[in-house]
PDB file of C-alpha atoms and ligand atoms in Angstrom:
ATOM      1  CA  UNK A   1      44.670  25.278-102.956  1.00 98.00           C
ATOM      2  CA  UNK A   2      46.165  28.327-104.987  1.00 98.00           C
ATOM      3  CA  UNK A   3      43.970  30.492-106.851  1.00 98.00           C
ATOM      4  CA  UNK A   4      45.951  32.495-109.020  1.00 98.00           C
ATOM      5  CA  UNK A   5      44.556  35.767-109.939  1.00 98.00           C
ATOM      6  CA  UNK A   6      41.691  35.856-107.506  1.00 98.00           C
ATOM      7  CA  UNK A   7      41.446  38.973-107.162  1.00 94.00           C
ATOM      8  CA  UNK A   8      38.277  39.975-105.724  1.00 97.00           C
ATOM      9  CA  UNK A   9      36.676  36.656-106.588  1.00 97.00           C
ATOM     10  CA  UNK A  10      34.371  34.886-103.695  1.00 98.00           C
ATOM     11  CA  UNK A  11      36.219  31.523-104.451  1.00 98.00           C
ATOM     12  CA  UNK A  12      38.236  31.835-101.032  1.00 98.00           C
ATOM     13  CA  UNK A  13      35.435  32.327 -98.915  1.00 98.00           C
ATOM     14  CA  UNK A  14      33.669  29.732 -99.933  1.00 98.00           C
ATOM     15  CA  UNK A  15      37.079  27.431 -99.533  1.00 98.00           C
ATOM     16  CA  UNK A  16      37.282  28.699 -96.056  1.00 98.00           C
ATOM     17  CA  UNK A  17      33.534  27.910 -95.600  1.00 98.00           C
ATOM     18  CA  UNK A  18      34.256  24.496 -96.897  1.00 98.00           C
ATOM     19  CA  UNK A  19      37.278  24.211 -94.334  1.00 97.00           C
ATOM     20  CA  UNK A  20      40.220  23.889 -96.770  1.00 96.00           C
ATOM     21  CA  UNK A  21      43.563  24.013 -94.678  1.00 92.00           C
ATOM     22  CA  UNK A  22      46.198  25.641 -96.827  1.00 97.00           C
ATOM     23  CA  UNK A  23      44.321  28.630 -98.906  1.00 98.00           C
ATOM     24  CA  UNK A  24      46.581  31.130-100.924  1.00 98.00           C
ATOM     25  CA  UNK A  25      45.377  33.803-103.547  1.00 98.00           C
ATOM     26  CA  UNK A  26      47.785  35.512-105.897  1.00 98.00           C
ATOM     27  CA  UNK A  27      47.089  38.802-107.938  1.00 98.00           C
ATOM     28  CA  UNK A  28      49.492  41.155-108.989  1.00 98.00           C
ATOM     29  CA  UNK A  29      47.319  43.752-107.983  1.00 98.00           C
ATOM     30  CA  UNK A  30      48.093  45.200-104.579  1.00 98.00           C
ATOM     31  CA  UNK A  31      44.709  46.915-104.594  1.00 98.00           C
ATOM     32  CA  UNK A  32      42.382  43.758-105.578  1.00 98.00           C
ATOM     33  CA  UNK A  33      44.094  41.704-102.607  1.00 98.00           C
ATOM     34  CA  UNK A  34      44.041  43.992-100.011  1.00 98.00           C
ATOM     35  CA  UNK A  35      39.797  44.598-100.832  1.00 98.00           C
ATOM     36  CA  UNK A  36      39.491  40.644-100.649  1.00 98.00           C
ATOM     37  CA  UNK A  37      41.472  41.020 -97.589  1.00 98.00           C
ATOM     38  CA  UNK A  38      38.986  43.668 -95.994  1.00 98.00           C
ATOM     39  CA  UNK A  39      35.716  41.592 -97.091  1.00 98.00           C
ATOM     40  CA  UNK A  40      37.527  38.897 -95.096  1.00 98.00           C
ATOM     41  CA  UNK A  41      37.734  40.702 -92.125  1.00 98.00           C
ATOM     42  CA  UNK A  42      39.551  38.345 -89.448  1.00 97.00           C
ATOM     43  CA  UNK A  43      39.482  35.375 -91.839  1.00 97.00           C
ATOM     44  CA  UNK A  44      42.054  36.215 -93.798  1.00 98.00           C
ATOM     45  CA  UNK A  45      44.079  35.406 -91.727  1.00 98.00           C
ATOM     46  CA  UNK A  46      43.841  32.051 -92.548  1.00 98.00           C
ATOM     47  CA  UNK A  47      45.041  32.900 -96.021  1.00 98.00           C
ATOM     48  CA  UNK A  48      48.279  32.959 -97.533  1.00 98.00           C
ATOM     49  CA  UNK A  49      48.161  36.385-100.001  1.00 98.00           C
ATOM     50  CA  UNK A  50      50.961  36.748-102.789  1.00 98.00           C
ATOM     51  CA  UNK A  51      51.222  39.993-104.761  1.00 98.00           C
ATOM     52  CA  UNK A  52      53.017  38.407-107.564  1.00 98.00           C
ATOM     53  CA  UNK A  53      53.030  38.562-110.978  1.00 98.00           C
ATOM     54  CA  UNK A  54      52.555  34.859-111.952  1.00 98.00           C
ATOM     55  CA  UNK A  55      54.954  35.057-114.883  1.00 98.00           C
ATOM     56  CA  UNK A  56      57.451  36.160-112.786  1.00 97.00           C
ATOM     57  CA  UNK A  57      57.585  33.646-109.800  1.00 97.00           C
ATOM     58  CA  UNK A  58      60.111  31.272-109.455  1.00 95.00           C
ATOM     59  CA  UNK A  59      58.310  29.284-106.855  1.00 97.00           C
ATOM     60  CA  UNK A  60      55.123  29.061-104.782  1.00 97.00           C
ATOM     61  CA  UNK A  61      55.716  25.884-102.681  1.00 96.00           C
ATOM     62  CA  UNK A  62      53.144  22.781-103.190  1.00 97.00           C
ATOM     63  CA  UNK A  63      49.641  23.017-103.703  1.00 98.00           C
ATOM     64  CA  UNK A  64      46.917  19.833-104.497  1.00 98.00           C
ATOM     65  CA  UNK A  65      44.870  22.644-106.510  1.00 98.00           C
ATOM     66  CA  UNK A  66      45.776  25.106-109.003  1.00 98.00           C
ATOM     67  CA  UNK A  67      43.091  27.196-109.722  1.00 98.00           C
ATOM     68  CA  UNK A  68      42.999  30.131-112.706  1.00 98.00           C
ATOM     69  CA  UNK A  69      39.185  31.684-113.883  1.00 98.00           C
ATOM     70  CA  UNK A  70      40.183  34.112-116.543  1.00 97.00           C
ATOM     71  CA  UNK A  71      44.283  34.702-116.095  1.00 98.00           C
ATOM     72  CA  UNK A  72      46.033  32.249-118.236  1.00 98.00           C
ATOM     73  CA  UNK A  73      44.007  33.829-121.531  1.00 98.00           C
ATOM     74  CA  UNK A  74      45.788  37.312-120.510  1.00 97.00           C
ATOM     75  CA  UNK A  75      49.182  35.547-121.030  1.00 98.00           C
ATOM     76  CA  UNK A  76      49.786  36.437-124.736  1.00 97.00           C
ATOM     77  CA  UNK A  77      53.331  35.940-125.074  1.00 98.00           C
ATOM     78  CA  UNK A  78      54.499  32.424-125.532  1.00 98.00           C
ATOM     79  CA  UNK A  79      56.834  32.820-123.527  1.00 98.00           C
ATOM     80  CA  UNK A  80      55.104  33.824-120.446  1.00 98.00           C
ATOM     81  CA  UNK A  81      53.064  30.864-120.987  1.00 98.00           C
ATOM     82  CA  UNK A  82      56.126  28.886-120.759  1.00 98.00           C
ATOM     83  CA  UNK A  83      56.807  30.068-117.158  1.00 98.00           C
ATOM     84  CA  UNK A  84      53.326  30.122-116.159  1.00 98.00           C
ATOM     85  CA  UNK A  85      53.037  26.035-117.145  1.00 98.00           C
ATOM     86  CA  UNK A  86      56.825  25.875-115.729  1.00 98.00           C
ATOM     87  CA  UNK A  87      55.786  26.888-112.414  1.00 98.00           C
ATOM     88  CA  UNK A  88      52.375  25.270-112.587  1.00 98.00           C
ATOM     89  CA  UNK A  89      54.163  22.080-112.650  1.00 98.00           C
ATOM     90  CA  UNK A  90      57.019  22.800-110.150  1.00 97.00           C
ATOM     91  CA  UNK A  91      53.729  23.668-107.907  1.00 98.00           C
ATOM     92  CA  UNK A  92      51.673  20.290-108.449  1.00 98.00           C
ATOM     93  CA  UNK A  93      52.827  16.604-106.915  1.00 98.00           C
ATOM     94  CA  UNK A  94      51.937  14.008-109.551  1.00 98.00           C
ATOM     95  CA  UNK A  95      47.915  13.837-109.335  1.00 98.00           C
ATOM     96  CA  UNK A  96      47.262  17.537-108.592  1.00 98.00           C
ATOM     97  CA  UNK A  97      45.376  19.402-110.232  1.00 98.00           C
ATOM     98  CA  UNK A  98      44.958  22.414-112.592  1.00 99.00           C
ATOM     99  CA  UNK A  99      41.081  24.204-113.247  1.00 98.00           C
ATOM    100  CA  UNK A 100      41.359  26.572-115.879  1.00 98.00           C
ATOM    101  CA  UNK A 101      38.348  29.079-116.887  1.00 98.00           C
ATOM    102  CA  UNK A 102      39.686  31.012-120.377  1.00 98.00           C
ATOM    103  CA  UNK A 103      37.631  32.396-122.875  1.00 97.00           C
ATOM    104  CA  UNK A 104      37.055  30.469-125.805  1.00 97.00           C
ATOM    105  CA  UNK A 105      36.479  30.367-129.181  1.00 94.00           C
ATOM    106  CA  UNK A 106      32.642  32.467-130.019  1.00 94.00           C
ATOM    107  CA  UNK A 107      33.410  34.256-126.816  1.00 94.00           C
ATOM    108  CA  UNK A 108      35.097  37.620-126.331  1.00 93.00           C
ATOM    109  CA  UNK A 109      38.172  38.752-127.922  1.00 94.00           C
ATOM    110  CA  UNK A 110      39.335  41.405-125.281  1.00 93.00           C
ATOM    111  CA  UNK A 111      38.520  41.762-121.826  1.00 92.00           C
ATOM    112  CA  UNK A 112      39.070  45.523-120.181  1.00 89.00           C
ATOM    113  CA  UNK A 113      40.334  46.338-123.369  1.00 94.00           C
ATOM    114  CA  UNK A 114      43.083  43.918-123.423  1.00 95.00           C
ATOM    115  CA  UNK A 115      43.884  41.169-126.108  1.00 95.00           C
ATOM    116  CA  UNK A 116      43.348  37.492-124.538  1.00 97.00           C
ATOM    117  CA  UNK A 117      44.798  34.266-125.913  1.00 97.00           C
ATOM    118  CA  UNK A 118      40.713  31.776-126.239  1.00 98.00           C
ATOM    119  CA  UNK A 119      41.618  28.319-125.397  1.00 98.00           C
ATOM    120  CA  UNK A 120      39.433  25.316-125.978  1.00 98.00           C
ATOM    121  CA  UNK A 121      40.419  21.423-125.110  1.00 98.00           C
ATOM    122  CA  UNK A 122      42.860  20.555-127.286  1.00 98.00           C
ATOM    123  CA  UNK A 123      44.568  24.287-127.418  1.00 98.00           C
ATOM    124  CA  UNK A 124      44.950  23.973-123.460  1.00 98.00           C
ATOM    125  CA  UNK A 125      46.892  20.482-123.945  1.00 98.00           C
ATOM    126  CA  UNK A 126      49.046  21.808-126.248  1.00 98.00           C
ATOM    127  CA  UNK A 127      50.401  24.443-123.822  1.00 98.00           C
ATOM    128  CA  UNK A 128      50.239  21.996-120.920  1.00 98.00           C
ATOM    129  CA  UNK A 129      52.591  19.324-122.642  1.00 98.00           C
ATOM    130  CA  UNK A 130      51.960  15.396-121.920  1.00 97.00           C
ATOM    131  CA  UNK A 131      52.786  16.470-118.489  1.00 97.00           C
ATOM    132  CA  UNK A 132      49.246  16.487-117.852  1.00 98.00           C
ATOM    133  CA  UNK A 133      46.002  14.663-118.720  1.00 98.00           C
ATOM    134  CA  UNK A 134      42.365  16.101-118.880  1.00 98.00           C
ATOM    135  CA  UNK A 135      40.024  15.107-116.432  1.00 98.00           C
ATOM    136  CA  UNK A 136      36.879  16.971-117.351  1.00 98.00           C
ATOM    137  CA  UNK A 137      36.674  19.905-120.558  1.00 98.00           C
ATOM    138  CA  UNK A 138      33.811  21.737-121.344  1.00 98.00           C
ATOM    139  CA  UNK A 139      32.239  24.763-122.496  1.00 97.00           C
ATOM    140  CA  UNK A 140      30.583  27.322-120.067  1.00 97.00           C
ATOM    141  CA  UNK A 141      28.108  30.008-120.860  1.00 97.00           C
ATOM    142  CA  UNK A 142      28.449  33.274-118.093  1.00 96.00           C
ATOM    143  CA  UNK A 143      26.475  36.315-117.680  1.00 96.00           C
ATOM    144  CA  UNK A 144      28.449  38.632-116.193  1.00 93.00           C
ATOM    145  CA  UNK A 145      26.797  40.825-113.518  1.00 92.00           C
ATOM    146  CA  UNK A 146      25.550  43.570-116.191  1.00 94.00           C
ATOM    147  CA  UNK A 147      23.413  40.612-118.189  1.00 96.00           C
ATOM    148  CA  UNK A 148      26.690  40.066-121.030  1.00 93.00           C
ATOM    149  CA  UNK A 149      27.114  36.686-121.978  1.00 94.00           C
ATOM    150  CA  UNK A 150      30.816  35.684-122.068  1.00 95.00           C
ATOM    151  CA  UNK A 151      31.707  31.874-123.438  1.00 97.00           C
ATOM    152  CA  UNK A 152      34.125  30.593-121.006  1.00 98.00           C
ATOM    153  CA  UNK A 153      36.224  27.338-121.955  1.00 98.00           C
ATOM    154  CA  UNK A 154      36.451  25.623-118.169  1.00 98.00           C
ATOM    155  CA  UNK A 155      39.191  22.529-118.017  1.00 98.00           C
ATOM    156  CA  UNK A 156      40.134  20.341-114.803  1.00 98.00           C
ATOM    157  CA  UNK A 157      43.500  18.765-115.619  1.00 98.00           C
ATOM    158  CA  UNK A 158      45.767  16.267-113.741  1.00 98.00           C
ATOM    159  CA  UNK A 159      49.426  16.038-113.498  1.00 98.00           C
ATOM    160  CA  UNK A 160      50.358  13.124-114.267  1.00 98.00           C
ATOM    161  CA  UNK A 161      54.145  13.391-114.236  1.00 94.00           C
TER     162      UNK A 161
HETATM  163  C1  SAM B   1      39.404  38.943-115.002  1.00 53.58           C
HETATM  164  S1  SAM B   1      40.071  39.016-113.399  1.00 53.58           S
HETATM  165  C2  SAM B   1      39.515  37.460-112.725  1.00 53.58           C
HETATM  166  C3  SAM B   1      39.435  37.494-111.245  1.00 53.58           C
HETATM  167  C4  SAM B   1      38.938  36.188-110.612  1.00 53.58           C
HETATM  168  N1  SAM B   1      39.802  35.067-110.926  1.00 53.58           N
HETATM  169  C5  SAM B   1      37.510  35.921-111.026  1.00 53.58           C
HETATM  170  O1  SAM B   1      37.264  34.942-111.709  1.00 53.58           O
HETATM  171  O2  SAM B   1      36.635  36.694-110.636  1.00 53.58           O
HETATM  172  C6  SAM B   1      41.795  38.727-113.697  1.00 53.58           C
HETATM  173  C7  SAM B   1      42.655  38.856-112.442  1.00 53.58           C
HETATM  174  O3  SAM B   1      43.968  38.421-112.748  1.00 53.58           O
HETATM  175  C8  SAM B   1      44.923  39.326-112.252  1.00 53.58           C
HETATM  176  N2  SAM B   1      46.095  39.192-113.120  1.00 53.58           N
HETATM  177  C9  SAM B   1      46.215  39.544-114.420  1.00 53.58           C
HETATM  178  N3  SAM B   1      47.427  39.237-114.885  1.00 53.58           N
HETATM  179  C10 SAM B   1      48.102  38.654-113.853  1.00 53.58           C
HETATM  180  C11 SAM B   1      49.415  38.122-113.703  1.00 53.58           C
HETATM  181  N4  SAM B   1      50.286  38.138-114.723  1.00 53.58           N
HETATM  182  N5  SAM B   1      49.783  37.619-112.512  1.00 53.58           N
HETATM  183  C12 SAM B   1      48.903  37.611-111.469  1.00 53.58           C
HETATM  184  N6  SAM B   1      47.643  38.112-111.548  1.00 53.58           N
HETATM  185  C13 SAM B   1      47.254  38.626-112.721  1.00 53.58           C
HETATM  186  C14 SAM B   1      44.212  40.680-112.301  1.00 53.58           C
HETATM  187  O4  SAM B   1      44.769  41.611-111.404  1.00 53.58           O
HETATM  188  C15 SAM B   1      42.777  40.280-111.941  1.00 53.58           C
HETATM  189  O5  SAM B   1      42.549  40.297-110.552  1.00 53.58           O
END
């Protein structure tokens, strides 16, 4: 499982807790990694850590799960998202997946000050292509740790060829 812009998310611990084999997290900050890297003490090094910018890659290798919370809506150029879904689906055998967490539509505009792309079901097919099909869509409402609630749009897709 890849989870692309981790940065100092808790997702890979809990992976690692839940004895998942080939773990890899991918920021493009040097800084966020190497923190999750410290919390993880000798554990990480069980985990495969790319400093990458993900519009950038060419390739990752294979992964069963593709996992984004709250990258993809930073992507405002189209054609960054182009390369993004390009290598999403270079990444994914036929009946992998891709969980998405974006913002959507009622929820915020910016995030740290930057402009975000908010997705919702049918927006998030249309930059996947009929390459994939949805599995489960639906709205999520977060409070961030300061008591803000953000509405997240949260997809689980499926390649399907
Ligand atoms: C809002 S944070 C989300 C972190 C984590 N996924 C979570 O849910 O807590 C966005 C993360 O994406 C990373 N990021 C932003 N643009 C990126 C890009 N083009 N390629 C890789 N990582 C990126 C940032 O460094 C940051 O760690």
């Amino acid at each position: 499982m890849l989870d692309v812009g981790g940065g100092q998310s808790f997702l890979v611990d809990r992976l690692l807790d839940a004895r998942f084999e080939h773990v890899a997290v991918l920021d493009i900050s040097q800084t966020a990694i190497e923190a999750t890297k410290a919390r993880l003490g000798e554990r990480s090094s069980q985990v495969e850590w790319i400093v990458a910018d993900i519009t950038q890659r060419k390739s990752l290798g294979e992964f069963d799960v593709w996992h984004d919370r709250a990258v993809f809506h930073f992507i405002t150029d189209p054609d960054d998202r182009k390369l993004y879904v390009e290598l999403l689906k270079r990444s994914l055998p036929v009946g992998g997946h891709f969980v998405v967490g974006t913002f959507t539509k009622g929820g915020p505009e910016k995030c740290s000050g930057l402009t975000i792309c908010q997705y919702d079901a049918a927006t998030m097919q249309a930059e996947l292509g009929p390459s994939f099909e949805p599995v489960k869509c639906s709205d999520y409402l977060h409070t961030t740790p300061t008591g803000k609630p953000q509405l997240f749009f949260f997809g689980i897709f499926r390649k399907a060829k």
